[in-house]
GROMACS .gro file of C-alpha atoms in nm:
model
  236
    1UNK     CA    1  -2.798  -3.776  -3.159
    2UNK     CA    2  -2.790  -3.403  -3.227
    3UNK     CA    3  -2.911  -3.337  -2.873
    4UNK     CA    4  -2.642  -3.568  -2.733
    5UNK     CA    5  -2.372  -3.395  -2.937
    6UNK     CA    6  -2.497  -3.055  -2.813
    7UNK     CA    7  -2.482  -3.173  -2.453
    8UNK     CA    8  -2.133  -3.318  -2.495
    9UNK     CA    9  -2.021  -3.002  -2.672
   10UNK     CA   10  -2.159  -2.788  -2.390
   11UNK     CA   11  -1.977  -2.999  -2.131
   12UNK     CA   12  -1.650  -2.970  -2.322
   13UNK     CA   13  -1.687  -2.592  -2.351
   14UNK     CA   14  -1.767  -2.564  -1.979
   15UNK     CA   15  -1.463  -2.777  -1.884
   16UNK     CA   16  -1.229  -2.584  -2.113
   17UNK     CA   17  -1.364  -2.253  -1.981
   18UNK     CA   18  -1.304  -2.367  -1.622
   19UNK     CA   19  -0.951  -2.479  -1.710
   20UNK     CA   20  -0.882  -2.146  -1.882
   21UNK     CA   21  -1.009  -1.944  -1.586
   22UNK     CA   22  -0.806  -2.150  -1.341
   23UNK     CA   23  -0.488  -2.115  -1.549
   24UNK     CA   24  -0.547  -1.741  -1.577
   25UNK     CA   25  -0.597  -1.714  -1.201
   26UNK     CA   26  -0.272  -1.904  -1.139
   27UNK     CA   27  -0.090  -1.682  -1.387
   28UNK     CA   28  -0.217  -1.370  -1.211
   29UNK     CA   29  -0.127  -1.521  -0.874
   30UNK     CA   30   0.227  -1.599  -0.990
   31UNK     CA   31   0.279  -1.245  -1.119
   32UNK     CA   32   0.115  -1.095  -0.811
   33UNK     CA   33   0.366  -1.275  -0.591
   34UNK     CA   34   0.641  -1.134  -0.809
   35UNK     CA   35   0.541  -0.791  -0.678
   36UNK     CA   36   0.423  -0.862  -0.322
   37UNK     CA   37   0.644  -1.160  -0.233
   38UNK     CA   38   0.626  -1.536  -0.247
   39UNK     CA   39   0.471  -1.559   0.099
   40UNK     CA   40   0.209  -1.292   0.033
   41UNK     CA   41  -0.069  -1.553   0.038
   42UNK     CA   42   0.048  -1.683   0.376
   43UNK     CA   43   0.163  -1.388   0.586
   44UNK     CA   44   0.154  -1.028   0.467
   45UNK     CA   45   0.092  -0.715   0.671
   46UNK     CA   46  -0.065  -0.384   0.580
   47UNK     CA   47   0.083  -0.141   0.829
   48UNK     CA   48  -0.059   0.198   0.917
   49UNK     CA   49   0.106   0.466   1.125
   50UNK     CA   50  -0.046   0.491   1.471
   51UNK     CA   51  -0.077   0.849   1.597
   52UNK     CA   52  -0.161   1.007   1.932
   53UNK     CA   53  -0.338   1.337   1.982
   54UNK     CA   54  -0.123   1.605   2.142
   55UNK     CA   55  -0.245   1.738   2.475
   56UNK     CA   56  -0.528   1.988   2.441
   57UNK     CA   57  -0.637   2.237   2.703
   58UNK     CA   58  -0.974   2.386   2.786
   59UNK     CA   59  -1.044   2.755   2.840
   60UNK     CA   60  -0.924   2.726   3.201
   61UNK     CA   61  -0.591   2.582   3.092
   62UNK     CA   62  -0.668   2.229   3.213
   63UNK     CA   63  -0.577   1.924   3.001
   64UNK     CA   64  -0.878   1.794   2.808
   65UNK     CA   65  -0.952   1.428   2.883
   66UNK     CA   66  -1.204   1.402   2.597
   67UNK     CA   67  -1.048   1.604   2.310
   68UNK     CA   68  -1.241   1.461   2.015
   69UNK     CA   69  -1.581   1.546   1.876
   70UNK     CA   70  -1.788   1.400   1.595
   71UNK     CA   71  -1.987   1.645   1.383
   72UNK     CA   72  -2.354   1.556   1.397
   73UNK     CA   73  -2.323   1.352   1.717
   74UNK     CA   74  -2.350   1.453   2.080
   75UNK     CA   75  -2.076   1.428   2.338
   76UNK     CA   76  -1.697   1.420   2.337
   77UNK     CA   77  -1.464   1.129   2.282
   78UNK     CA   78  -1.111   1.009   2.357
   79UNK     CA   79  -0.880   0.753   2.199
   80UNK     CA   80  -0.532   0.626   2.282
   81UNK     CA   81  -0.439   0.627   1.912
   82UNK     CA   82  -0.582   0.733   1.578
   83UNK     CA   83  -0.544   0.631   1.214
   84UNK     CA   84  -0.556   0.872   0.922
   85UNK     CA   85  -0.827   0.848   0.658
   86UNK     CA   86  -0.558   0.805   0.392
   87UNK     CA   87  -0.436   0.491   0.570
   88UNK     CA   88  -0.788   0.352   0.581
   89UNK     CA   89  -0.842   0.424   0.211
   90UNK     CA   90  -0.507   0.270   0.123
   91UNK     CA   91  -0.588  -0.046   0.317
   92UNK     CA   92  -0.924  -0.078   0.141
   93UNK     CA   93  -0.761  -0.060  -0.202
   94UNK     CA   94  -0.495  -0.319  -0.126
   95UNK     CA   95  -0.710  -0.565   0.071
   96UNK     CA   96  -0.952  -0.574  -0.222
   97UNK     CA   97  -0.690  -0.686  -0.473
   98UNK     CA   98  -0.545  -0.941  -0.229
   99UNK     CA   99  -0.889  -1.094  -0.189
  100UNK     CA  100  -0.946  -1.103  -0.564
  101UNK     CA  101  -0.610  -1.254  -0.664
  102UNK     CA  102  -0.498  -1.459  -0.364
  103UNK     CA  103  -0.836  -1.519  -0.201
  104UNK     CA  104  -0.681  -1.416   0.128
  105UNK     CA  105  -0.669  -1.099   0.336
  106UNK     CA  106  -0.348  -0.943   0.471
  107UNK     CA  107  -0.347  -0.842   0.837
  108UNK     CA  108  -0.406  -0.472   0.902
  109UNK     CA  109  -0.205  -0.357   1.203
  110UNK     CA  110  -0.025  -0.053   1.343
  111UNK     CA  111   0.344   0.018   1.302
  112UNK     CA  112   0.389  -0.002   1.678
  113UNK     CA  113   0.296  -0.371   1.673
  114UNK     CA  114   0.573  -0.456   1.425
  115UNK     CA  115   0.820  -0.180   1.505
  116UNK     CA  116   1.106  -0.418   1.591
  117UNK     CA  117   1.024  -0.688   1.334
  118UNK     CA  118   1.227  -0.705   1.013
  119UNK     CA  119   1.171  -1.061   0.889
  120UNK     CA  120   0.823  -0.990   0.754
  121UNK     CA  121   0.662  -0.896   0.423
  122UNK     CA  122   0.451  -0.581   0.440
  123UNK     CA  123   0.318  -0.269   0.276
  124UNK     CA  124   0.330   0.041   0.494
  125UNK     CA  125   0.107   0.344   0.442
  126UNK     CA  126   0.230   0.695   0.516
  127UNK     CA  127   0.572   0.856   0.541
  128UNK     CA  128   0.753   0.960   0.858
  129UNK     CA  129   0.443   0.886   1.065
  130UNK     CA  130   0.505   0.513   1.005
  131UNK     CA  131   0.802   0.331   1.160
  132UNK     CA  132   0.806   0.066   0.886
  133UNK     CA  133   0.823   0.329   0.612
  134UNK     CA  134   1.113   0.481   0.802
  135UNK     CA  135   1.283   0.139   0.799
  136UNK     CA  136   1.249   0.133   0.419
  137UNK     CA  137   1.371   0.490   0.369
  138UNK     CA  138   1.676   0.433   0.590
  139UNK     CA  139   1.762   0.093   0.444
  140UNK     CA  140   2.092   0.051   0.257
  141UNK     CA  141   1.886  -0.106  -0.024
  142UNK     CA  142   1.699   0.221  -0.079
  143UNK     CA  143   1.882   0.349  -0.386
  144UNK     CA  144   1.576   0.536  -0.506
  145UNK     CA  145   1.432   0.828  -0.306
  146UNK     CA  146   1.462   1.046   0.001
  147UNK     CA  147   1.129   1.157   0.148
  148UNK     CA  148   1.125   1.492   0.325
  149UNK     CA  149   0.842   1.689   0.483
  150UNK     CA  150   0.795   1.905   0.174
  151UNK     CA  151   0.968   1.723  -0.113
  152UNK     CA  152   1.073   1.391  -0.261
  153UNK     CA  153   1.429   1.373  -0.391
  154UNK     CA  154   1.554   1.119  -0.644
  155UNK     CA  155   1.885   0.968  -0.537
  156UNK     CA  156   1.973   0.910  -0.902
  157UNK     CA  157   1.992   1.274  -1.011
  158UNK     CA  158   1.878   1.481  -0.708
  159UNK     CA  159   1.564   1.589  -0.893
  160UNK     CA  160   1.298   1.726  -0.656
  161UNK     CA  161   0.923   1.669  -0.658
  162UNK     CA  162   0.687   1.886  -0.453
  163UNK     CA  163   0.316   1.948  -0.402
  164UNK     CA  164   0.188   2.216  -0.638
  165UNK     CA  165  -0.145   2.375  -0.727
  166UNK     CA  166  -0.403   2.105  -0.655
  167UNK     CA  167  -0.169   1.806  -0.681
  168UNK     CA  168   0.000   1.588  -0.421
  169UNK     CA  169   0.306   1.365  -0.476
  170UNK     CA  170   0.373   1.016  -0.347
  171UNK     CA  171   0.612   0.724  -0.374
  172UNK     CA  172   0.575   0.351  -0.420
  173UNK     CA  173   0.896   0.192  -0.302
  174UNK     CA  174   0.971  -0.181  -0.298
  175UNK     CA  175   1.281  -0.335  -0.140
  176UNK     CA  176   1.405  -0.689  -0.086
  177UNK     CA  177   1.602  -0.674   0.241
  178UNK     CA  178   1.947  -0.831   0.202
  179UNK     CA  179   1.922  -1.023   0.529
  180UNK     CA  180   1.578  -1.164   0.444
  181UNK     CA  181   1.582  -1.229   0.070
  182UNK     CA  182   1.244  -1.406   0.072
  183UNK     CA  183   1.068  -1.105   0.221
  184UNK     CA  184   0.933  -0.792   0.053
  185UNK     CA  185   0.906  -0.442   0.197
  186UNK     CA  186   0.677  -0.195   0.021
  187UNK     CA  187   0.587   0.162   0.115
  188UNK     CA  188   0.310   0.378  -0.028
  189UNK     CA  189   0.369   0.727   0.108
  190UNK     CA  190   0.291   1.084   0.013
  191UNK     CA  191   0.381   1.440   0.100
  192UNK     CA  192   0.014   1.479   0.195
  193UNK     CA  193  -0.265   1.232   0.264
  194UNK     CA  194  -0.380   1.214  -0.100
  195UNK     CA  195  -0.027   1.132  -0.210
  196UNK     CA  196  -0.040   0.830   0.021
  197UNK     CA  197  -0.383   0.699  -0.073
  198UNK     CA  198  -0.324   0.779  -0.441
  199UNK     CA  199  -0.002   0.576  -0.441
  200UNK     CA  200  -0.183   0.285  -0.274
  201UNK     CA  201  -0.463   0.307  -0.531
  202UNK     CA  202  -0.213   0.298  -0.817
  203UNK     CA  203  -0.034   0.000  -0.660
  204UNK     CA  204  -0.359  -0.195  -0.623
  205UNK     CA  205  -0.483  -0.119  -0.975
  206UNK     CA  206  -0.160  -0.139  -1.175
  207UNK     CA  207   0.045  -0.412  -1.008
  208UNK     CA  208   0.046  -0.607  -1.336
  209UNK     CA  209   0.259  -0.333  -1.495
  210UNK     CA  210   0.517  -0.325  -1.216
  211UNK     CA  211   0.857  -0.501  -1.221
  212UNK     CA  212   0.854  -0.856  -1.086
  213UNK     CA  213   1.097  -1.013  -0.839
  214UNK     CA  214   1.315  -0.704  -0.799
  215UNK     CA  215   1.319  -0.372  -0.614
  216UNK     CA  216   1.175  -0.062  -0.778
  217UNK     CA  217   1.072   0.293  -0.705
  218UNK     CA  218   0.794   0.511  -0.847
  219UNK     CA  219   0.697   0.871  -0.791
  220UNK     CA  220   0.328   0.941  -0.840
  221UNK     CA  221   0.111   1.249  -0.880
  222UNK     CA  222  -0.246   1.267  -0.751
  223UNK     CA  223  -0.505   1.539  -0.784
  224UNK     CA  224  -0.616   1.620  -0.430
  225UNK     CA  225  -0.945   1.450  -0.356
  226UNK     CA  226  -0.922   1.208  -0.652
  227UNK     CA  227  -0.715   0.895  -0.591
  228UNK     CA  228  -0.819   0.761  -0.932
  229UNK     CA  229  -0.632   1.047  -1.101
  230UNK     CA  230  -0.297   0.906  -0.989
  231UNK     CA  231  -0.027   0.868  -1.252
  232UNK     CA  232   0.344   0.787  -1.248
  233UNK     CA  233   0.584   1.075  -1.313
  234UNK     CA  234   0.911   0.889  -1.249
  235UNK     CA  235   0.996   0.518  -1.257
  236UNK     CA  236   1.326   0.369  -1.136
   0.00000   0.00000   0.00000
Protein backbone atom coordinates (compact mmCIF):
# COMPACT_ATOMS: atom_id res chain seq x y z
CA UNK A 1 0.00 0.00 0.00
CA UNK A 2 2.88 2.35 0.78
CA UNK A 3 4.23 1.86 -2.74
CA UNK A 4 0.78 2.59 -4.20
CA UNK A 5 0.44 5.74 -2.12
CA UNK A 6 3.91 6.87 -3.25
CA UNK A 7 2.98 6.32 -6.89
CA UNK A 8 -0.33 8.18 -6.51
CA UNK A 9 1.44 10.97 -4.65
CA UNK A 10 4.04 11.25 -7.41
CA UNK A 11 1.32 11.43 -10.06
CA UNK A 12 -0.51 14.16 -8.14
CA UNK A 13 2.69 16.19 -7.74
CA UNK A 14 3.48 15.79 -11.45
CA UNK A 15 -0.04 16.89 -12.46
CA UNK A 16 -0.01 19.89 -10.11
CA UNK A 17 3.46 20.88 -11.34
CA UNK A 18 2.27 20.71 -14.96
CA UNK A 19 -0.80 22.80 -14.12
CA UNK A 20 1.36 25.36 -12.30
CA UNK A 21 3.80 25.64 -15.20
CA UNK A 22 0.99 26.03 -17.71
CA UNK A 23 -0.74 28.71 -15.62
CA UNK A 24 2.57 30.54 -15.23
CA UNK A 25 3.17 30.38 -18.98
CA UNK A 26 -0.31 31.79 -19.66
CA UNK A 27 0.27 34.54 -17.12
CA UNK A 28 3.54 35.49 -18.79
CA UNK A 29 1.88 35.33 -22.20
CA UNK A 30 -0.95 37.62 -21.06
CA UNK A 31 1.50 40.19 -19.67
CA UNK A 32 3.76 39.86 -22.71
CA UNK A 33 0.85 40.78 -24.96
CA UNK A 34 0.22 43.78 -22.73
CA UNK A 35 3.56 45.12 -23.95
CA UNK A 36 3.81 43.81 -27.52
CA UNK A 37 0.13 43.74 -28.50
CA UNK A 38 -2.73 41.29 -28.46
CA UNK A 39 -1.89 39.99 -31.93
CA UNK A 40 1.82 39.55 -31.20
CA UNK A 41 1.47 35.75 -31.33
CA UNK A 42 -0.20 35.93 -34.74
CA UNK A 43 1.47 38.70 -36.76
CA UNK A 44 4.33 40.81 -35.46
CA UNK A 45 7.23 42.28 -37.41
CA UNK A 46 10.78 43.06 -36.41
CA UNK A 47 11.84 45.77 -38.83
CA UNK A 48 15.41 46.74 -39.61
CA UNK A 49 16.55 49.73 -41.61
CA UNK A 50 17.77 48.75 -45.07
CA UNK A 51 20.81 50.73 -46.22
CA UNK A 52 22.64 51.09 -49.53
CA UNK A 53 26.34 51.73 -49.93
CA UNK A 54 27.17 55.10 -51.45
CA UNK A 55 29.04 55.02 -54.74
CA UNK A 56 32.75 54.32 -54.33
CA UNK A 57 35.44 55.03 -56.88
CA UNK A 58 38.71 53.31 -57.67
CA UNK A 59 42.06 55.03 -58.11
CA UNK A 60 41.17 55.86 -61.72
CA UNK A 61 37.96 57.59 -60.67
CA UNK A 62 35.68 54.83 -61.98
CA UNK A 63 32.67 53.63 -59.94
CA UNK A 64 33.45 50.43 -58.06
CA UNK A 65 31.04 47.61 -58.91
CA UNK A 66 32.32 45.41 -56.06
CA UNK A 67 32.89 47.83 -53.13
CA UNK A 68 32.88 45.38 -50.23
CA UNK A 69 35.61 43.19 -48.82
CA UNK A 70 35.67 40.61 -46.04
CA UNK A 71 38.78 40.51 -43.85
CA UNK A 72 40.33 37.07 -44.02
CA UNK A 73 38.60 36.12 -47.28
CA UNK A 74 39.65 36.59 -50.88
CA UNK A 75 37.83 38.64 -53.46
CA UNK A 76 35.44 41.59 -53.45
CA UNK A 77 31.69 41.62 -52.99
CA UNK A 78 28.59 43.68 -53.77
CA UNK A 79 25.12 43.91 -52.26
CA UNK A 80 22.00 45.88 -53.13
CA UNK A 81 21.35 46.56 -49.43
CA UNK A 82 23.00 46.02 -46.06
CA UNK A 83 21.87 45.64 -42.46
CA UNK A 84 23.78 46.96 -39.47
CA UNK A 85 25.20 44.64 -36.83
CA UNK A 86 23.14 46.45 -34.19
CA UNK A 87 19.96 45.51 -36.05
CA UNK A 88 21.03 41.88 -36.20
CA UNK A 89 21.85 41.84 -32.48
CA UNK A 90 18.55 43.51 -31.65
CA UNK A 91 16.60 40.97 -33.69
CA UNK A 92 18.38 38.09 -31.94
CA UNK A 93 17.44 39.42 -28.50
CA UNK A 94 13.78 39.95 -29.34
CA UNK A 95 13.21 36.78 -31.37
CA UNK A 96 14.56 34.76 -28.45
CA UNK A 97 12.01 36.09 -25.97
CA UNK A 98 9.16 35.71 -28.48
CA UNK A 99 10.08 32.06 -28.92
CA UNK A 100 10.27 31.49 -25.18
CA UNK A 101 6.99 33.19 -24.22
CA UNK A 102 4.76 32.88 -27.28
CA UNK A 103 6.40 29.87 -28.93
CA UNK A 104 6.34 31.78 -32.19
CA UNK A 105 8.80 33.86 -34.17
CA UNK A 106 8.09 37.37 -35.48
CA UNK A 107 8.97 38.07 -39.11
CA UNK A 108 12.26 39.88 -39.65
CA UNK A 109 11.99 42.23 -42.62
CA UNK A 110 13.32 45.55 -43.94
CA UNK A 111 11.60 48.88 -43.51
CA UNK A 112 11.25 49.18 -47.27
CA UNK A 113 8.91 46.18 -47.33
CA UNK A 114 6.48 47.80 -44.87
CA UNK A 115 7.15 51.46 -45.59
CA UNK A 116 3.54 52.27 -46.53
CA UNK A 117 1.86 49.92 -44.03
CA UNK A 118 0.40 51.36 -40.83
CA UNK A 119 -2.09 48.71 -39.68
CA UNK A 120 0.58 46.37 -38.32
CA UNK A 121 2.25 45.62 -34.99
CA UNK A 122 6.03 45.90 -35.07
CA UNK A 123 9.27 46.74 -33.33
CA UNK A 124 11.69 48.78 -35.42
CA UNK A 125 15.44 48.87 -34.82
CA UNK A 126 17.46 52.01 -35.46
CA UNK A 127 16.63 55.69 -35.66
CA UNK A 128 16.41 57.82 -38.80
CA UNK A 129 17.78 54.95 -40.89
CA UNK A 130 14.45 53.15 -40.40
CA UNK A 131 11.22 54.39 -42.00
CA UNK A 132 9.04 52.75 -39.33
CA UNK A 133 10.95 54.45 -36.52
CA UNK A 134 10.42 57.71 -38.38
CA UNK A 135 6.67 56.94 -38.44
CA UNK A 136 6.75 56.57 -34.65
CA UNK A 137 8.80 59.72 -34.05
CA UNK A 138 6.52 61.82 -36.27
CA UNK A 139 3.28 60.38 -34.91
CA UNK A 140 0.88 62.69 -33.05
CA UNK A 141 0.85 60.05 -30.29
CA UNK A 142 4.56 60.57 -29.64
CA UNK A 143 4.38 62.75 -26.54
CA UNK A 144 7.71 61.46 -25.28
CA UNK A 145 10.93 62.16 -27.21
CA UNK A 146 12.54 63.79 -30.21
CA UNK A 147 15.49 61.87 -31.64
CA UNK A 148 18.20 63.93 -33.32
CA UNK A 149 21.53 62.94 -34.85
CA UNK A 150 23.45 63.84 -31.69
CA UNK A 151 20.89 64.03 -28.88
CA UNK A 152 17.59 62.79 -27.49
CA UNK A 153 15.23 65.47 -26.20
CA UNK A 154 12.41 64.85 -23.74
CA UNK A 155 9.20 66.55 -24.85
CA UNK A 156 8.12 66.82 -21.23
CA UNK A 157 10.86 69.19 -20.02
CA UNK A 158 13.25 69.62 -22.99
CA UNK A 159 16.00 67.77 -21.11
CA UNK A 160 18.76 66.56 -23.45
CA UNK A 161 20.62 63.25 -23.44
CA UNK A 162 23.82 62.76 -25.44
CA UNK A 163 26.60 60.22 -25.92
CA UNK A 164 29.45 60.81 -23.49
CA UNK A 165 32.73 59.15 -22.56
CA UNK A 166 32.21 55.47 -23.35
CA UNK A 167 28.41 55.48 -23.18
CA UNK A 168 25.70 55.51 -25.83
CA UNK A 169 22.05 56.55 -25.35
CA UNK A 170 18.92 54.96 -26.74
CA UNK A 171 15.14 55.04 -26.56
CA UNK A 172 12.42 52.45 -26.20
CA UNK A 173 9.21 54.03 -27.43
CA UNK A 174 5.82 52.33 -27.57
CA UNK A 175 2.73 53.85 -29.20
CA UNK A 176 -0.81 52.66 -29.84
CA UNK A 177 -1.83 54.37 -33.10
CA UNK A 178 -5.19 56.12 -32.75
CA UNK A 179 -6.48 54.79 -36.08
CA UNK A 180 -5.50 51.20 -35.26
CA UNK A 181 -6.12 50.77 -31.55
CA UNK A 182 -5.44 47.02 -31.62
CA UNK A 183 -1.94 47.50 -33.02
CA UNK A 184 1.31 48.33 -31.26
CA UNK A 185 4.27 50.29 -32.60
CA UNK A 186 7.59 49.98 -30.77
CA UNK A 187 10.97 51.48 -31.60
CA UNK A 188 14.35 50.59 -30.11
CA UNK A 189 16.77 53.23 -31.37
CA UNK A 190 20.04 54.79 -30.32
CA UNK A 191 22.31 57.70 -31.09
CA UNK A 192 24.90 55.07 -32.03
CA UNK A 193 24.68 51.36 -32.78
CA UNK A 194 25.17 50.28 -29.16
CA UNK A 195 22.32 52.54 -28.08
CA UNK A 196 20.08 50.62 -30.47
CA UNK A 197 21.13 47.09 -29.57
CA UNK A 198 21.32 47.98 -25.87
CA UNK A 199 17.74 49.28 -25.93
CA UNK A 200 16.59 46.09 -27.68
CA UNK A 201 18.43 43.97 -25.10
CA UNK A 202 16.75 45.84 -22.25
CA UNK A 203 13.34 45.44 -23.90
CA UNK A 204 13.81 41.69 -24.33
CA UNK A 205 15.09 41.12 -20.79
CA UNK A 206 12.91 43.51 -18.80
CA UNK A 207 9.53 43.47 -20.54
CA UNK A 208 7.91 42.22 -17.31
CA UNK A 209 8.73 45.56 -15.65
CA UNK A 210 7.27 47.70 -18.44
CA UNK A 211 3.79 49.30 -18.44
CA UNK A 212 1.04 47.11 -19.89
CA UNK A 213 -1.64 48.11 -22.40
CA UNK A 214 -0.53 51.74 -22.71
CA UNK A 215 2.10 53.84 -24.47
CA UNK A 216 5.39 54.58 -22.74
CA UNK A 217 8.85 55.96 -23.37
CA UNK A 218 12.23 55.08 -21.88
CA UNK A 219 15.69 56.54 -22.35
CA UNK A 220 18.49 54.05 -21.84
CA UNK A 221 22.25 54.23 -21.35
CA UNK A 222 24.61 51.54 -22.63
CA UNK A 223 28.34 51.16 -22.22
CA UNK A 224 29.74 50.85 -25.74
CA UNK A 225 30.45 47.22 -26.52
CA UNK A 226 28.33 45.87 -23.64
CA UNK A 227 24.60 45.59 -24.34
CA UNK A 228 24.11 43.88 -20.96
CA UNK A 229 25.18 47.09 -19.20
CA UNK A 230 22.03 48.88 -20.36
CA UNK A 231 20.01 50.72 -17.74
CA UNK A 232 17.09 53.16 -17.80
CA UNK A 233 17.88 56.81 -17.07
CA UNK A 234 14.41 58.26 -17.76
CA UNK A 235 10.96 56.65 -17.78
CA UNK A 236 7.78 58.35 -19.04
